[in-house]
Amino acid sequence: MKLWGALALAALLAVSWLALAQAESAQEAVVRRYVQAWNDQNVEGFLALASPNARTYRRDRDDDGLAGRSIAGDDAGARARFYRSAFARRPHVRVDIVQLQAVDDMVMSRERVSGGADGKVADELTVYQVRDRKICNVWHVKRRSR
């Protein structure tokens, strides 16, 4: 009887650990809502998920640097103008999250981007920093089109 109890306890602990490991963090949920707002063409919802001083960085063209310049402006107004224009220019672009991994306030996302004017599909590695349930930095680290 003790053996069955020990086995049951071990199974319960294993299932609990697996559920905990698979539970989505609050930061991952924010990233999913942010990407979904992009896919839904909800520019106001997209902007609302970012902090007022959020920055977005695109990798330099060479493969030696991880982060390039900020592409969306230096304040909330510039960011809003940038993304309103981006939404208007790219109404069919879709971002699909392939995999998310969070450590504290950083969320690494492997994404598949499709629907661009060139018709290509791109695999992208993006890192989001989430604080107080808001995106505060986005780094587009690597992009490979196919």
mmCIF file of N, CA and C in Angstrom:
data_model
loop_
_atom_site.group_PDB
_atom_site.id
_atom_site.type_symbol
_atom_site.label_atom_id
_atom_site.label_comp_id
_atom_site.label_asym_id
_atom_site.label_seq_id
_atom_site.Cartn_x
_atom_site.Cartn_y
_atom_site.Cartn_z
ATOM 1 N N MET A 1 0.820 -1.187 0.000
ATOM 2 C CA MET A 1 0.000 0.000 0.000
ATOM 3 C C MET A 1 0.866 1.253 0.000
ATOM 4 N N LYS A 2 1.980 1.225 0.766
ATOM 5 C CA LYS A 2 2.853 2.378 0.792
ATOM 6 C C LYS A 2 3.457 2.645 -0.581
ATOM 7 N N LEU A 3 3.754 1.572 -1.329
ATOM 8 C CA LEU A 3 4.313 1.725 -2.664
ATOM 9 C C LEU A 3 3.336 2.462 -3.571
ATOM 10 N N TRP A 4 2.052 2.081 -3.513
ATOM 11 C CA TRP A 4 1.038 2.755 -4.341
ATOM 12 C C TRP A 4 0.897 4.232 -3.961
ATOM 13 N N GLY A 5 0.964 4.513 -2.690
ATOM 14 C CA GLY A 5 0.892 5.905 -2.230
ATOM 15 C C GLY A 5 2.081 6.719 -2.722
ATOM 16 N N ALA A 6 3.259 6.119 -2.643
ATOM 17 C CA ALA A 6 4.464 6.815 -3.108
ATOM 18 C C ALA A 6 4.409 7.044 -4.612
ATOM 19 N N LEU A 7 3.927 6.040 -5.355
ATOM 20 C CA LEU A 7 3.797 6.187 -6.811
ATOM 21 C C LEU A 7 2.760 7.252 -7.170
ATOM 22 N N ALA A 8 1.663 7.272 -6.445
ATOM 23 C CA ALA A 8 0.624 8.278 -6.697
ATOM 24 C C ALA A 8 1.151 9.672 -6.412
ATOM 25 N N LEU A 9 1.901 9.823 -5.323
ATOM 26 C CA LEU A 9 2.470 11.121 -4.981
ATOM 27 C C LEU A 9 3.486 11.553 -6.043
ATOM 28 N N ALA A 10 4.316 10.631 -6.500
ATOM 29 C CA ALA A 10 5.305 10.949 -7.532
ATOM 30 C C ALA A 10 4.612 11.373 -8.822
ATOM 31 N N ALA A 11 3.544 10.677 -9.195
ATOM 32 C CA ALA A 11 2.797 11.023 -10.410
ATOM 33 C C ALA A 11 2.156 12.400 -10.275
ATOM 34 N N LEU A 12 1.594 12.681 -9.108
ATOM 35 C CA LEU A 12 0.974 13.986 -8.866
ATOM 36 C C LEU A 12 2.006 15.108 -8.954
ATOM 37 N N LEU A 13 3.173 14.905 -8.369
ATOM 38 C CA LEU A 13 4.228 15.910 -8.443
ATOM 39 C C LEU A 13 4.705 16.123 -9.872
ATOM 40 N N ALA A 14 4.834 15.044 -10.633
ATOM 41 C CA ALA A 14 5.272 15.157 -12.027
ATOM 42 C C ALA A 14 4.261 15.939 -12.856
ATOM 43 N N VAL A 15 2.985 15.649 -12.683
ATOM 44 C CA VAL A 15 1.933 16.358 -13.418
ATOM 45 C C VAL A 15 1.887 17.826 -13.002
ATOM 46 N N SER A 16 2.028 18.097 -11.715
ATOM 47 C CA SER A 16 2.034 19.483 -11.230
ATOM 48 C C SER A 16 3.207 20.253 -11.787
ATOM 49 N N TRP A 17 4.383 19.641 -11.814
ATOM 50 C CA TRP A 17 5.566 20.308 -12.351
ATOM 51 C C TRP A 17 5.389 20.589 -13.829
ATOM 52 N N LEU A 18 4.839 19.633 -14.572
ATOM 53 C CA LEU A 18 4.607 19.814 -16.006
ATOM 54 C C LEU A 18 3.614 20.936 -16.256
ATOM 55 N N ALA A 19 2.551 21.002 -15.486
ATOM 56 C CA ALA A 19 1.559 22.072 -15.643
ATOM 57 C C ALA A 19 2.183 23.429 -15.344
ATOM 58 N N LEU A 20 3.014 23.487 -14.313
ATOM 59 C CA LEU A 20 3.680 24.734 -13.969
ATOM 60 C C LEU A 20 4.633 25.156 -15.077
ATOM 61 N N ALA A 21 5.363 24.217 -15.635
ATOM 62 C CA ALA A 21 6.311 24.518 -16.703
ATOM 63 C C ALA A 21 5.585 25.004 -17.955
ATOM 64 N N GLN A 22 4.370 24.537 -18.190
ATOM 65 C CA GLN A 22 3.624 24.909 -19.386
ATOM 66 C C GLN A 22 2.744 26.134 -19.179
ATOM 67 N N ALA A 23 2.579 26.577 -17.968
ATOM 68 C CA ALA A 23 1.724 27.729 -17.707
ATOM 69 C C ALA A 23 2.326 28.965 -18.360
ATOM 70 N N GLU A 24 1.479 29.729 -18.984
ATOM 71 C CA GLU A 24 1.941 30.936 -19.655
ATOM 72 C C GLU A 24 2.129 32.054 -18.641
ATOM 73 N N SER A 25 3.234 32.757 -18.762
ATOM 74 C CA SER A 25 3.492 33.869 -17.859
ATOM 75 C C SER A 25 2.644 35.073 -18.274
ATOM 76 N N ALA A 26 2.501 36.016 -17.358
ATOM 77 C CA ALA A 26 1.777 37.252 -17.661
ATOM 78 C C ALA A 26 2.473 38.007 -18.786
ATOM 79 N N GLN A 27 3.809 37.951 -18.817
ATOM 80 C CA GLN A 27 4.565 38.623 -19.861
ATOM 81 C C GLN A 27 4.291 37.993 -21.229
ATOM 82 N N GLU A 28 4.231 36.673 -21.269
ATOM 83 C CA GLU A 28 3.923 35.991 -22.531
ATOM 84 C C GLU A 28 2.519 36.348 -23.000
ATOM 85 N N ALA A 29 1.575 36.462 -22.086
ATOM 86 C CA ALA A 29 0.203 36.822 -22.447
ATOM 87 C C ALA A 29 0.151 38.221 -23.059
ATOM 88 N N VAL A 30 0.934 39.156 -22.524
ATOM 89 C CA VAL A 30 0.985 40.506 -23.089
ATOM 90 C C VAL A 30 1.525 40.457 -24.519
ATOM 91 N N VAL A 31 2.587 39.681 -24.736
ATOM 92 C CA VAL A 31 3.158 39.562 -26.077
ATOM 93 C C VAL A 31 2.135 38.962 -27.036
ATOM 94 N N ARG A 32 1.416 37.939 -26.603
ATOM 95 C CA ARG A 32 0.389 37.341 -27.478
ATOM 96 C C ARG A 32 -0.700 38.357 -27.835
ATOM 97 N N ARG A 33 -1.128 39.173 -26.861
ATOM 98 C CA ARG A 33 -2.151 40.196 -27.147
ATOM 99 C C ARG A 33 -1.611 41.264 -28.092
ATOM 100 N N TYR A 34 -0.356 41.621 -27.928
ATOM 101 C CA TYR A 34 0.302 42.622 -28.777
ATOM 102 C C TYR A 34 0.354 42.133 -30.228
ATOM 103 N N VAL A 35 0.785 40.902 -30.414
ATOM 104 C CA VAL A 35 0.855 40.308 -31.761
ATOM 105 C C VAL A 35 -0.552 40.159 -32.336
ATOM 106 N N GLN A 36 -1.511 39.754 -31.520
ATOM 107 C CA GLN A 36 -2.892 39.607 -32.002
ATOM 108 C C GLN A 36 -3.466 40.959 -32.429
ATOM 109 N N ALA A 37 -3.156 42.017 -31.691
ATOM 110 C CA ALA A 37 -3.621 43.356 -32.075
ATOM 111 C C ALA A 37 -3.057 43.729 -33.445
ATOM 112 N N TRP A 38 -1.798 43.377 -33.701
ATOM 113 C CA TRP A 38 -1.215 43.616 -35.032
ATOM 114 C C TRP A 38 -2.005 42.840 -36.079
ATOM 115 N N ASN A 39 -2.214 41.561 -35.841
ATOM 116 C CA ASN A 39 -2.917 40.720 -36.816
ATOM 117 C C ASN A 39 -4.347 41.180 -37.048
ATOM 118 N N ASP A 40 -4.987 41.734 -36.019
ATOM 119 C CA ASP A 40 -6.362 42.231 -36.143
ATOM 120 C C ASP A 40 -6.428 43.637 -36.729
ATOM 121 N N GLN A 41 -5.270 44.219 -37.051
ATOM 122 C CA GLN A 41 -5.202 45.606 -37.548
ATOM 123 C C GLN A 41 -5.802 46.581 -36.541
ATOM 124 N N ASN A 42 -5.638 46.286 -35.268
ATOM 125 C CA ASN A 42 -6.159 47.111 -34.177
ATOM 126 C C ASN A 42 -5.036 48.020 -33.676
ATOM 127 N N VAL A 43 -4.798 49.113 -34.406
ATOM 128 C CA VAL A 43 -3.673 49.987 -34.084
ATOM 129 C C VAL A 43 -3.807 50.596 -32.692
ATOM 130 N N GLU A 44 -5.027 50.958 -32.290
ATOM 131 C CA GLU A 44 -5.201 51.551 -30.953
ATOM 132 C C GLU A 44 -4.942 50.527 -29.852
ATOM 133 N N GLY A 45 -5.412 49.295 -30.052
ATOM 134 C CA GLY A 45 -5.137 48.227 -29.089
ATOM 135 C C GLY A 45 -3.656 47.902 -29.024
ATOM 136 N N PHE A 46 -3.009 47.910 -30.181
ATOM 137 C CA PHE A 46 -1.567 47.663 -30.273
ATOM 138 C C PHE A 46 -0.805 48.722 -29.488
ATOM 139 N N LEU A 47 -1.125 49.991 -29.726
ATOM 140 C CA LEU A 47 -0.445 51.087 -29.033
ATOM 141 C C LEU A 47 -0.734 51.078 -27.535
ATOM 142 N N ALA A 48 -1.942 50.684 -27.156
ATOM 143 C CA ALA A 48 -2.319 50.666 -25.741
ATOM 144 C C ALA A 48 -1.529 49.621 -24.947
ATOM 145 N N LEU A 49 -1.017 48.599 -25.625
ATOM 146 C CA LEU A 49 -0.249 47.558 -24.938
ATOM 147 C C LEU A 49 1.216 47.941 -24.731
ATOM 148 N N ALA A 50 1.607 49.104 -25.231
ATOM 149 C CA ALA A 50 2.987 49.563 -25.080
ATOM 150 C C ALA A 50 3.047 50.731 -24.096
ATOM 151 N N SER A 51 4.148 50.800 -23.373
ATOM 152 C CA SER A 51 4.339 51.934 -22.474
ATOM 153 C C SER A 51 4.560 53.201 -23.314
ATOM 154 N N PRO A 52 4.300 54.374 -22.747
ATOM 155 C CA PRO A 52 4.432 55.616 -23.514
ATOM 156 C C PRO A 52 5.834 55.848 -24.090
ATOM 157 N N ASN A 53 6.853 55.352 -23.425
ATOM 158 C CA ASN A 53 8.219 55.551 -23.912
ATOM 159 C C ASN A 53 8.817 54.272 -24.508
ATOM 160 N N ALA A 54 7.969 53.378 -24.997
ATOM 161 C CA ALA A 54 8.434 52.116 -25.569
ATOM 162 C C ALA A 54 9.311 52.386 -26.791
ATOM 163 N N ARG A 55 10.273 51.519 -26.991
ATOM 164 C CA ARG A 55 11.167 51.624 -28.140
ATOM 165 C C ARG A 55 11.153 50.301 -28.900
ATOM 166 N N THR A 56 11.289 50.403 -30.204
ATOM 167 C CA THR A 56 11.397 49.233 -31.067
ATOM 168 C C THR A 56 12.693 49.367 -31.851
ATOM 169 N N TYR A 57 13.508 48.324 -31.806
ATOM 170 C CA TYR A 57 14.804 48.340 -32.470
ATOM 171 C C TYR A 57 14.839 47.266 -33.545
ATOM 172 N N ARG A 58 15.363 47.630 -34.690
ATOM 173 C CA ARG A 58 15.565 46.660 -35.763
ATOM 174 C C ARG A 58 17.050 46.402 -35.883
ATOM 175 N N ARG A 59 17.400 45.145 -36.046
ATOM 176 C CA ARG A 59 18.802 44.726 -36.188
ATOM 177 C C ARG A 59 19.442 45.450 -37.364
ATOM 178 N N ASP A 60 20.714 45.828 -37.186
ATOM 179 C CA ASP A 60 21.473 46.408 -38.290
ATOM 180 C C ASP A 60 21.566 45.388 -39.412
ATOM 181 N N ARG A 61 21.823 45.861 -40.590
ATOM 182 C CA ARG A 61 21.881 44.977 -41.769
ATOM 183 C C ARG A 61 22.981 43.926 -41.659
ATOM 184 N N ASP A 62 24.085 44.247 -40.990
ATOM 185 C CA ASP A 62 25.136 43.236 -40.855
ATOM 186 C C ASP A 62 24.751 42.251 -39.748
ATOM 187 N N ASP A 63 25.341 41.113 -39.786
ATOM 188 C CA ASP A 63 25.006 40.077 -38.807
ATOM 189 C C ASP A 63 25.827 40.185 -37.531
ATOM 190 N N ASP A 64 26.665 41.208 -37.419
ATOM 191 C CA ASP A 64 27.503 41.334 -36.233
ATOM 192 C C ASP A 64 26.803 42.024 -35.076
ATOM 193 N N GLY A 65 25.839 42.874 -35.356
ATOM 194 C CA GLY A 65 25.164 43.602 -34.291
ATOM 195 C C GLY A 65 23.802 43.019 -33.989
ATOM 196 N N LEU A 66 23.443 42.978 -32.716
ATOM 197 C CA LEU A 66 22.130 42.451 -32.350
ATOM 198 C C LEU A 66 21.035 43.504 -32.435
ATOM 199 N N ALA A 67 21.352 44.730 -32.042
ATOM 200 C CA ALA A 67 20.323 45.769 -32.040
ATOM 201 C C ALA A 67 20.813 46.970 -32.820
ATOM 202 N N GLY A 68 19.946 47.479 -33.636
ATOM 203 C CA GLY A 68 20.267 48.670 -34.410
ATOM 204 C C GLY A 68 19.605 49.887 -33.801
ATOM 205 N N ARG A 69 19.170 50.773 -34.655
ATOM 206 C CA ARG A 69 18.572 52.016 -34.185
ATOM 207 C C ARG A 69 17.102 51.811 -33.840
ATOM 208 N N SER A 70 16.581 52.726 -33.066
ATOM 209 C CA SER A 70 15.151 52.718 -32.751
ATOM 210 C C SER A 70 14.396 53.120 -34.014
ATOM 211 N N ILE A 71 13.386 52.375 -34.388
ATOM 212 C CA ILE A 71 12.701 52.639 -35.656
ATOM 213 C C ILE A 71 11.363 53.334 -35.485
ATOM 214 N N ALA A 72 10.844 53.415 -34.283
ATOM 215 C CA ALA A 72 9.480 53.921 -34.112
ATOM 216 C C ALA A 72 9.419 55.279 -33.431
ATOM 217 N N GLY A 73 10.538 55.974 -33.326
ATOM 218 C CA GLY A 73 10.519 57.290 -32.702
ATOM 219 C C GLY A 73 10.892 57.252 -31.238
ATOM 220 N N ASP A 74 10.993 58.452 -30.680
ATOM 221 C CA ASP A 74 11.479 58.589 -29.315
ATOM 222 C C ASP A 74 10.411 58.910 -28.286
ATOM 223 N N ASP A 75 9.174 59.075 -28.709
ATOM 224 C CA ASP A 75 8.105 59.384 -27.750
ATOM 225 C C ASP A 75 6.801 58.759 -28.236
ATOM 226 N N ALA A 76 5.787 58.853 -27.402
ATOM 227 C CA ALA A 76 4.498 58.207 -27.707
ATOM 228 C C ALA A 76 3.885 58.737 -28.999
ATOM 229 N N GLY A 77 4.000 60.042 -29.262
ATOM 230 C CA GLY A 77 3.429 60.612 -30.478
ATOM 231 C C GLY A 77 4.104 60.086 -31.732
ATOM 232 N N ALA A 78 5.426 60.048 -31.721
ATOM 233 C CA ALA A 78 6.173 59.528 -32.865
ATOM 234 C C ALA A 78 5.889 58.043 -33.067
ATOM 235 N N ARG A 79 5.801 57.317 -31.968
ATOM 236 C CA ARG A 79 5.498 55.878 -32.048
ATOM 237 C C ARG A 79 4.113 55.655 -32.658
ATOM 238 N N ALA A 80 3.127 56.439 -32.232
ATOM 239 C CA ALA A 80 1.766 56.317 -32.767
ATOM 240 C C ALA A 80 1.757 56.623 -34.261
ATOM 241 N N ARG A 81 2.430 57.694 -34.681
ATOM 242 C CA ARG A 81 2.481 58.040 -36.114
ATOM 243 C C ARG A 81 3.150 56.931 -36.913
ATOM 244 N N PHE A 82 4.271 56.389 -36.389
ATOM 245 C CA PHE A 82 4.995 55.323 -37.082
ATOM 246 C C PHE A 82 4.090 54.101 -37.288
ATOM 247 N N TYR A 83 3.437 53.658 -36.210
ATOM 248 C CA TYR A 83 2.649 52.436 -36.317
ATOM 249 C C TYR A 83 1.336 52.644 -37.070
ATOM 250 N N ARG A 84 0.730 53.798 -36.992
ATOM 251 C CA ARG A 84 -0.470 54.051 -37.814
ATOM 252 C C ARG A 84 -0.102 53.952 -39.288
ATOM 253 N N SER A 85 1.037 54.510 -39.647
ATOM 254 C CA SER A 85 1.514 54.421 -41.027
ATOM 255 C C SER A 85 1.847 52.973 -41.395
ATOM 256 N N ALA A 86 2.513 52.260 -40.497
ATOM 257 C CA ALA A 86 2.875 50.860 -40.756
ATOM 258 C C ALA A 86 1.636 49.994 -40.945
ATOM 259 N N PHE A 87 0.622 50.200 -40.122
ATOM 260 C CA PHE A 87 -0.625 49.434 -40.263
ATOM 261 C C PHE A 87 -1.268 49.732 -41.613
ATOM 262 N N ALA A 88 -1.267 50.993 -42.030
ATOM 263 C CA ALA A 88 -1.885 51.377 -43.307
ATOM 264 C C ALA A 88 -1.110 50.795 -44.490
ATOM 265 N N ARG A 89 0.223 50.776 -44.411
ATOM 266 C CA ARG A 89 1.059 50.275 -45.507
ATOM 267 C C ARG A 89 1.074 48.754 -45.595
ATOM 268 N N ARG A 90 0.809 48.069 -44.493
ATOM 269 C CA ARG A 90 0.950 46.608 -44.453
ATOM 270 C C ARG A 90 -0.327 45.937 -43.927
ATOM 271 N N PRO A 91 -1.438 46.115 -44.619
ATOM 272 C CA PRO A 91 -2.698 45.588 -44.069
ATOM 273 C C PRO A 91 -2.814 44.062 -44.083
ATOM 274 N N HIS A 92 -1.966 43.395 -44.855
ATOM 275 C CA HIS A 92 -2.094 41.932 -44.958
ATOM 276 C C HIS A 92 -0.983 41.171 -44.245
ATOM 277 N N VAL A 93 -0.073 41.890 -43.606
ATOM 278 C CA VAL A 93 1.022 41.219 -42.903
ATOM 279 C C VAL A 93 0.468 40.527 -41.663
ATOM 280 N N ARG A 94 0.880 39.283 -41.498
ATOM 281 C CA ARG A 94 0.433 38.487 -40.363
ATOM 282 C C ARG A 94 1.661 37.942 -39.645
ATOM 283 N N VAL A 95 1.613 37.988 -38.316
ATOM 284 C CA VAL A 95 2.678 37.448 -37.482
ATOM 285 C C VAL A 95 2.104 36.262 -36.720
ATOM 286 N N ASP A 96 2.720 35.108 -36.897
ATOM 287 C CA ASP A 96 2.316 33.910 -36.156
ATOM 288 C C ASP A 96 3.427 33.547 -35.189
ATOM 289 N N ILE A 97 3.080 33.415 -33.928
ATOM 290 C CA ILE A 97 4.053 33.024 -32.914
ATOM 291 C C ILE A 97 4.256 31.518 -33.010
ATOM 292 N N VAL A 98 5.495 31.127 -33.228
ATOM 293 C CA VAL A 98 5.857 29.711 -33.306
ATOM 294 C C VAL A 98 6.215 29.192 -31.922
ATOM 295 N N GLN A 99 6.937 30.030 -31.156
ATOM 296 C CA GLN A 99 7.383 29.606 -29.826
ATOM 297 C C GLN A 99 7.660 30.837 -28.967
ATOM 298 N N LEU A 100 7.327 30.763 -27.696
ATOM 299 C CA LEU A 100 7.624 31.823 -26.729
ATOM 300 C C LEU A 100 8.402 31.230 -25.572
ATOM 301 N N GLN A 101 9.314 32.018 -25.036
ATOM 302 C CA GLN A 101 10.060 31.628 -23.848
ATOM 303 C C GLN A 101 10.281 32.884 -23.024
ATOM 304 N N ALA A 102 9.894 32.864 -21.764
ATOM 305 C CA ALA A 102 10.036 34.034 -20.904
ATOM 306 C C ALA A 102 11.017 33.766 -19.764
ATOM 307 N N VAL A 103 11.794 34.789 -19.461
ATOM 308 C CA VAL A 103 12.632 34.805 -18.270
ATOM 309 C C VAL A 103 12.449 36.191 -17.672
ATOM 310 N N ASP A 104 11.803 36.220 -16.518
ATOM 311 C CA ASP A 104 11.495 37.484 -15.845
ATOM 312 C C ASP A 104 10.726 38.400 -16.795
ATOM 313 N N ASP A 105 11.269 39.603 -17.074
ATOM 314 C CA ASP A 105 10.529 40.560 -17.897
ATOM 315 C C ASP A 105 10.851 40.451 -19.386
ATOM 316 N N MET A 106 11.676 39.489 -19.782
ATOM 317 C CA MET A 106 12.058 39.318 -21.182
ATOM 318 C C MET A 106 11.349 38.108 -21.781
ATOM 319 N N VAL A 107 10.785 38.323 -22.971
ATOM 320 C CA VAL A 107 10.100 37.247 -23.684
ATOM 321 C C VAL A 107 10.728 37.116 -25.062
ATOM 322 N N MET A 108 11.270 35.946 -25.353
ATOM 323 C CA MET A 108 11.829 35.663 -26.659
ATOM 324 C C MET A 108 10.743 34.990 -27.490
ATOM 325 N N SER A 109 10.540 35.502 -28.696
ATOM 326 C CA SER A 109 9.503 34.966 -29.563
ATOM 327 C C SER A 109 10.098 34.559 -30.897
ATOM 328 N N ARG A 110 9.831 33.341 -31.286
ATOM 329 C CA ARG A 110 10.155 32.891 -32.643
ATOM 330 C C ARG A 110 8.880 33.062 -33.435
ATOM 331 N N GLU A 111 8.946 33.850 -34.501
ATOM 332 C CA GLU A 111 7.742 34.233 -35.235
ATOM 333 C C GLU A 111 7.876 33.916 -36.723
ATOM 334 N N ARG A 112 6.745 33.712 -37.364
ATOM 335 C CA ARG A 112 6.673 33.552 -38.812
ATOM 336 C C ARG A 112 5.844 34.714 -39.331
ATOM 337 N N VAL A 113 6.431 35.512 -40.226
ATOM 338 C CA VAL A 113 5.794 36.705 -40.754
ATOM 339 C C VAL A 113 5.464 36.467 -42.218
ATOM 340 N N SER A 114 4.202 36.704 -42.576
ATOM 341 C CA SER A 114 3.760 36.482 -43.954
ATOM 342 C C SER A 114 2.845 37.625 -44.386
ATOM 343 N N GLY A 115 2.535 37.648 -45.681
ATOM 344 C CA GLY A 115 1.588 38.625 -46.203
ATOM 345 C C GLY A 115 2.194 39.928 -46.655
ATOM 346 N N GLY A 116 3.524 39.995 -46.750
ATOM 347 C CA GLY A 116 4.178 41.207 -47.212
ATOM 348 C C GLY A 116 4.045 41.372 -48.715
ATOM 349 N N ALA A 117 4.412 42.537 -49.205
ATOM 350 C CA ALA A 117 4.285 42.853 -50.624
ATOM 351 C C ALA A 117 5.121 41.926 -51.504
ATOM 352 N N ASP A 118 6.255 41.429 -50.997
ATOM 353 C CA ASP A 118 7.120 40.558 -51.794
ATOM 354 C C ASP A 118 6.638 39.114 -51.840
ATOM 355 N N GLY A 119 5.632 38.780 -51.036
ATOM 356 C CA GLY A 119 5.083 37.428 -51.024
ATOM 357 C C GLY A 119 5.921 36.413 -50.276
ATOM 358 N N LYS A 120 7.045 36.828 -49.724
ATOM 359 C CA LYS A 120 7.911 35.903 -49.001
ATOM 360 C C LYS A 120 7.409 35.699 -47.576
ATOM 361 N N VAL A 121 7.851 34.603 -46.997
ATOM 362 C CA VAL A 121 7.601 34.313 -45.585
ATOM 363 C C VAL A 121 8.936 34.486 -44.874
ATOM 364 N N ALA A 122 8.903 35.088 -43.701
ATOM 365 C CA ALA A 122 10.139 35.312 -42.945
ATOM 366 C C ALA A 122 10.032 34.663 -41.578
ATOM 367 N N ASP A 123 11.125 34.083 -41.157
ATOM 368 C CA ASP A 123 11.259 33.607 -39.785
ATOM 369 C C ASP A 123 11.988 34.704 -39.033
ATOM 370 N N GLU A 124 11.453 35.071 -37.871
ATOM 371 C CA GLU A 124 12.033 36.184 -37.128
ATOM 372 C C GLU A 124 12.214 35.808 -35.664
ATOM 373 N N LEU A 125 13.283 36.307 -35.091
ATOM 374 C CA LEU A 125 13.541 36.167 -33.672
ATOM 375 C C LEU A 125 13.389 37.556 -33.066
ATOM 376 N N THR A 126 12.439 37.708 -32.155
ATOM 377 C CA THR A 126 12.135 39.002 -31.544
ATOM 378 C C THR A 126 12.158 38.842 -30.035
ATOM 379 N N VAL A 127 12.708 39.838 -29.358
ATOM 380 C CA VAL A 127 12.728 39.845 -27.902
ATOM 381 C C VAL A 127 11.913 41.043 -27.426
ATOM 382 N N TYR A 128 10.965 40.767 -26.542
ATOM 383 C CA TYR A 128 10.097 41.793 -25.972
ATOM 384 C C TYR A 128 10.446 41.950 -24.494
ATOM 385 N N GLN A 129 10.485 43.178 -24.038
ATOM 386 C CA GLN A 129 10.634 43.432 -22.608
ATOM 387 C C GLN A 129 9.284 43.942 -22.110
ATOM 388 N N VAL A 130 8.750 43.287 -21.088
ATOM 389 C CA VAL A 130 7.417 43.603 -20.572
ATOM 390 C C VAL A 130 7.543 43.991 -19.110
ATOM 391 N N ARG A 131 7.061 45.193 -18.798
ATOM 392 C CA ARG A 131 7.035 45.661 -17.402
ATOM 393 C C ARG A 131 5.669 46.258 -17.130
ATOM 394 N N ASP A 132 5.102 45.926 -15.985
ATOM 395 C CA ASP A 132 3.785 46.431 -15.593
ATOM 396 C C ASP A 132 2.735 46.173 -16.677
ATOM 397 N N ARG A 133 2.815 44.979 -17.269
ATOM 398 C CA ARG A 133 1.858 44.526 -18.292
ATOM 399 C C ARG A 133 1.852 45.393 -19.548
ATOM 400 N N LYS A 134 2.994 46.031 -19.821
ATOM 401 C CA LYS A 134 3.166 46.861 -21.019
ATOM 402 C C LYS A 134 4.477 46.494 -21.701
ATOM 403 N N ILE A 135 4.470 46.522 -23.019
ATOM 404 C CA ILE A 135 5.692 46.340 -23.787
ATOM 405 C C ILE A 135 6.515 47.615 -23.618
ATOM 406 N N CYS A 136 7.759 47.488 -23.190
ATOM 407 C CA CYS A 136 8.587 48.698 -23.052
ATOM 408 C C CYS A 136 9.760 48.707 -24.026
ATOM 409 N N ASN A 137 10.183 47.562 -24.526
ATOM 410 C CA ASN A 137 11.214 47.488 -25.565
ATOM 411 C C ASN A 137 10.947 46.275 -26.440
ATOM 412 N N VAL A 138 11.246 46.441 -27.725
ATOM 413 C CA VAL A 138 11.152 45.336 -28.679
ATOM 414 C C VAL A 138 12.439 45.346 -29.492
ATOM 415 N N TRP A 139 13.098 44.196 -29.556
ATOM 416 C CA TRP A 139 14.299 44.055 -30.374
ATOM 417 C C TRP A 139 14.029 43.008 -31.440
ATOM 418 N N HIS A 140 14.043 43.417 -32.699
ATOM 419 C CA HIS A 140 13.962 42.479 -33.818
ATOM 420 C C HIS A 140 15.396 42.027 -34.084
ATOM 421 N N VAL A 141 15.735 40.853 -33.568
ATOM 422 C CA VAL A 141 17.126 40.396 -33.516
ATOM 423 C C VAL A 141 17.578 39.776 -34.834
ATOM 424 N N LYS A 142 16.748 38.950 -35.429
ATOM 425 C CA LYS A 142 17.169 38.228 -36.636
ATOM 426 C C LYS A 142 15.951 37.958 -37.499
ATOM 427 N N ARG A 143 16.128 38.077 -38.817
ATOM 428 C CA ARG A 143 15.058 37.811 -39.777
ATOM 429 C C ARG A 143 15.649 37.086 -40.961
ATOM 430 N N ARG A 144 14.997 35.997 -41.336
ATOM 431 C CA ARG A 144 15.436 35.226 -42.494
ATOM 432 C C ARG A 144 14.236 34.994 -43.400
ATOM 433 N N SER A 145 14.312 35.521 -44.625
ATOM 434 C CA SER A 145 13.207 35.343 -45.583
ATOM 435 C C SER A 145 13.446 34.084 -46.398
ATOM 436 N N ARG A 146 12.340 33.505 -46.801
ATOM 437 C CA ARG A 146 12.446 32.316 -47.679
ATOM 438 C C ARG A 146 11.378 32.377 -48.729
#
